[in-house]
Amino acid sequence: HMHAIVLVVDSVHFQKVKAGTPFSLKEVPEGTYTLTVWMDGAAEYTKEIVVAQDKPVAVDATLEPAAVGDVVE
């Protein structure tokens, strides 16, 4: 049995991190963005954020297990 995850993103601003690990994205232009946090087997976390010049944005994204029968995309 084989398992693969392929994720294609239309952005240069992304990271792959381990669960529970803080991360930061550098040089994100000012603007309003949709932040999406995803992990295999978890419900997706999505939040609209506003990036302003020289103002860090902190987000605490807690992922919940996907419900049985949910399609995790």
JSON list of C-alpha atoms in Angstrom, two decimals:
[
{"chain": "A", "resi": 1, "resn": "HIS", "atom": "CA", "xyz": [0.00, 0.00, 0.00]},
{"chain": "A", "resi": 2, "resn": "MET", "atom": "CA", "xyz": [1.46, 3.33, -1.06]},
{"chain": "A", "resi": 3, "resn": "HIS", "atom": "CA", "xyz": [0.63, 6.80, 0.23]},
{"chain": "A", "resi": 4, "resn": "ALA", "atom": "CA", "xyz": [1.68, 10.09, -1.34]},
{"chain": "A", "resi": 5, "resn": "ILE", "atom": "CA", "xyz": [0.93, 13.75, -0.73]},
{"chain": "A", "resi": 6, "resn": "VAL", "atom": "CA", "xyz": [1.40, 16.27, -3.50]},
{"chain": "A", "resi": 7, "resn": "LEU", "atom": "CA", "xyz": [0.71, 19.90, -2.70]},
{"chain": "A", "resi": 8, "resn": "VAL", "atom": "CA", "xyz": [0.82, 22.57, -5.40]},
{"chain": "A", "resi": 9, "resn": "VAL", "atom": "CA", "xyz": [0.67, 26.18, -4.23]},
{"chain": "A", "resi": 10, "resn": "ASP", "atom": "CA", "xyz": [0.41, 29.34, -6.29]},
{"chain": "A", "resi": 11, "resn": "SER", "atom": "CA", "xyz": [2.72, 31.35, -4.04]},
{"chain": "A", "resi": 12, "resn": "VAL", "atom": "CA", "xyz": [6.37, 31.70, -3.08]},
{"chain": "A", "resi": 13, "resn": "HIS", "atom": "CA", "xyz": [5.26, 32.23, 0.54]},
{"chain": "A", "resi": 14, "resn": "PHE", "atom": "CA", "xyz": [4.88, 28.80, 2.10]},
{"chain": "A", "resi": 15, "resn": "GLN", "atom": "CA", "xyz": [6.70, 26.49, 4.51]},
{"chain": "A", "resi": 16, "resn": "LYS", "atom": "CA", "xyz": [6.70, 22.87, 5.52]},
{"chain": "A", "resi": 17, "resn": "VAL", "atom": "CA", "xyz": [7.02, 22.52, 9.30]},
{"chain": "A", "resi": 18, "resn": "LYS", "atom": "CA", "xyz": [6.68, 19.84, 11.95]},
{"chain": "A", "resi": 19, "resn": "ALA", "atom": "CA", "xyz": [3.61, 19.83, 14.21]},
{"chain": "A", "resi": 20, "resn": "GLY", "atom": "CA", "xyz": [3.97, 22.24, 17.12]},
{"chain": "A", "resi": 21, "resn": "THR", "atom": "CA", "xyz": [6.89, 24.07, 15.52]},
{"chain": "A", "resi": 22, "resn": "PRO", "atom": "CA", "xyz": [6.73, 27.87, 15.26]},
{"chain": "A", "resi": 23, "resn": "PHE", "atom": "CA", "xyz": [7.45, 29.32, 11.83]},
{"chain": "A", "resi": 24, "resn": "SER", "atom": "CA", "xyz": [7.62, 32.65, 10.07]},
{"chain": "A", "resi": 25, "resn": "LEU", "atom": "CA", "xyz": [7.31, 33.85, 6.50]},
{"chain": "A", "resi": 26, "resn": "LYS", "atom": "CA", "xyz": [9.67, 36.63, 5.47]},
{"chain": "A", "resi": 27, "resn": "GLU", "atom": "CA", "xyz": [9.24, 39.41, 2.92]},
{"chain": "A", "resi": 28, "resn": "VAL", "atom": "CA", "xyz": [5.49, 39.04, 2.46]},
{"chain": "A", "resi": 29, "resn": "PRO", "atom": "CA", "xyz": [4.20, 42.18, 0.72]},
{"chain": "A", "resi": 30, "resn": "GLU", "atom": "CA", "xyz": [1.57, 44.31, 2.46]},
{"chain": "A", "resi": 31, "resn": "GLY", "atom": "CA", "xyz": [-1.97, 43.19, 1.80]},
{"chain": "A", "resi": 32, "resn": "THR", "atom": "CA", "xyz": [-4.80, 40.92, 2.82]},
{"chain": "A", "resi": 33, "resn": "TYR", "atom": "CA", "xyz": [-4.18, 37.19, 2.52]},
{"chain": "A", "resi": 34, "resn": "THR", "atom": "CA", "xyz": [-5.86, 33.90, 3.26]},
{"chain": "A", "resi": 35, "resn": "LEU", "atom": "CA", "xyz": [-3.60, 31.82, 5.51]},
{"chain": "A", "resi": 36, "resn": "THR", "atom": "CA", "xyz": [-4.20, 28.10, 5.15]},
{"chain": "A", "resi": 37, "resn": "VAL", "atom": "CA", "xyz": [-2.65, 25.53, 7.49]},
{"chain": "A", "resi": 38, "resn": "TRP", "atom": "CA", "xyz": [-2.98, 21.93, 6.41]},
{"chain": "A", "resi": 39, "resn": "MET", "atom": "CA", "xyz": [-1.88, 18.53, 7.70]},
{"chain": "A", "resi": 40, "resn": "ASP", "atom": "CA", "xyz": [-2.75, 15.09, 6.41]},
{"chain": "A", "resi": 41, "resn": "GLY", "atom": "CA", "xyz": [-5.68, 13.72, 8.44]},
{"chain": "A", "resi": 42, "resn": "ALA", "atom": "CA", "xyz": [-6.61, 17.07, 9.99]},
{"chain": "A", "resi": 43, "resn": "ALA", "atom": "CA", "xyz": [-9.31, 19.57, 9.21]},
{"chain": "A", "resi": 44, "resn": "GLU", "atom": "CA", "xyz": [-7.90, 22.54, 7.30]},
{"chain": "A", "resi": 45, "resn": "TYR", "atom": "CA", "xyz": [-7.36, 25.80, 9.22]},
{"chain": "A", "resi": 46, "resn": "THR", "atom": "CA", "xyz": [-8.05, 28.99, 7.22]},
{"chain": "A", "resi": 47, "resn": "LYS", "atom": "CA", "xyz": [-7.85, 32.59, 8.41]},
{"chain": "A", "resi": 48, "resn": "GLU", "atom": "CA", "xyz": [-7.81, 35.95, 6.66]},
{"chain": "A", "resi": 49, "resn": "ILE", "atom": "CA", "xyz": [-4.82, 38.02, 7.77]},
{"chain": "A", "resi": 50, "resn": "VAL", "atom": "CA", "xyz": [-3.68, 41.56, 7.04]},
{"chain": "A", "resi": 51, "resn": "VAL", "atom": "CA", "xyz": [0.04, 42.17, 6.58]},
{"chain": "A", "resi": 52, "resn": "ALA", "atom": "CA", "xyz": [1.22, 45.73, 7.26]},
{"chain": "A", "resi": 53, "resn": "GLN", "atom": "CA", "xyz": [4.75, 47.03, 6.80]},
{"chain": "A", "resi": 54, "resn": "ASP", "atom": "CA", "xyz": [7.04, 46.24, 9.76]},
{"chain": "A", "resi": 55, "resn": "LYS", "atom": "CA", "xyz": [4.17, 44.77, 11.84]},
{"chain": "A", "resi": 56, "resn": "PRO", "atom": "CA", "xyz": [4.42, 41.04, 12.62]},
{"chain": "A", "resi": 57, "resn": "VAL", "atom": "CA", "xyz": [1.24, 38.98, 12.42]},
{"chain": "A", "resi": 58, "resn": "ALA", "atom": "CA", "xyz": [0.89, 36.22, 15.02]},
{"chain": "A", "resi": 59, "resn": "VAL", "atom": "CA", "xyz": [-1.51, 33.33, 14.47]},
{"chain": "A", "resi": 60, "resn": "ASP", "atom": "CA", "xyz": [-2.10, 30.35, 16.75]},
{"chain": "A", "resi": 61, "resn": "ALA", "atom": "CA", "xyz": [-3.41, 27.67, 14.39]},
{"chain": "A", "resi": 62, "resn": "THR", "atom": "CA", "xyz": [-4.69, 24.60, 16.21]},
{"chain": "A", "resi": 63, "resn": "LEU", "atom": "CA", "xyz": [-5.61, 21.77, 13.87]},
{"chain": "A", "resi": 64, "resn": "GLU", "atom": "CA", "xyz": [-8.45, 19.42, 14.73]},
{"chain": "A", "resi": 65, "resn": "PRO", "atom": "CA", "xyz": [-8.73, 15.83, 13.50]},
{"chain": "A", "resi": 66, "resn": "ALA", "atom": "CA", "xyz": [-10.86, 15.47, 10.38]},
{"chain": "A", "resi": 67, "resn": "ALA", "atom": "CA", "xyz": [-14.27, 13.94, 11.02]},
{"chain": "A", "resi": 68, "resn": "VAL", "atom": "CA", "xyz": [-14.82, 10.39, 9.85]},
{"chain": "A", "resi": 69, "resn": "GLY", "atom": "CA", "xyz": [-16.01, 10.56, 6.27]},
{"chain": "A", "resi": 70, "resn": "ASP", "atom": "CA", "xyz": [-14.62, 14.05, 5.63]},
{"chain": "A", "resi": 71, "resn": "VAL", "atom": "CA", "xyz": [-12.70, 14.52, 2.44]},
{"chain": "A", "resi": 72, "resn": "VAL", "atom": "CA", "xyz": [-9.43, 16.20, 3.33]},
{"chain": "A", "resi": 73, "resn": "GLU", "atom": "CA", "xyz": [-8.17, 18.15, 0.33]}
]
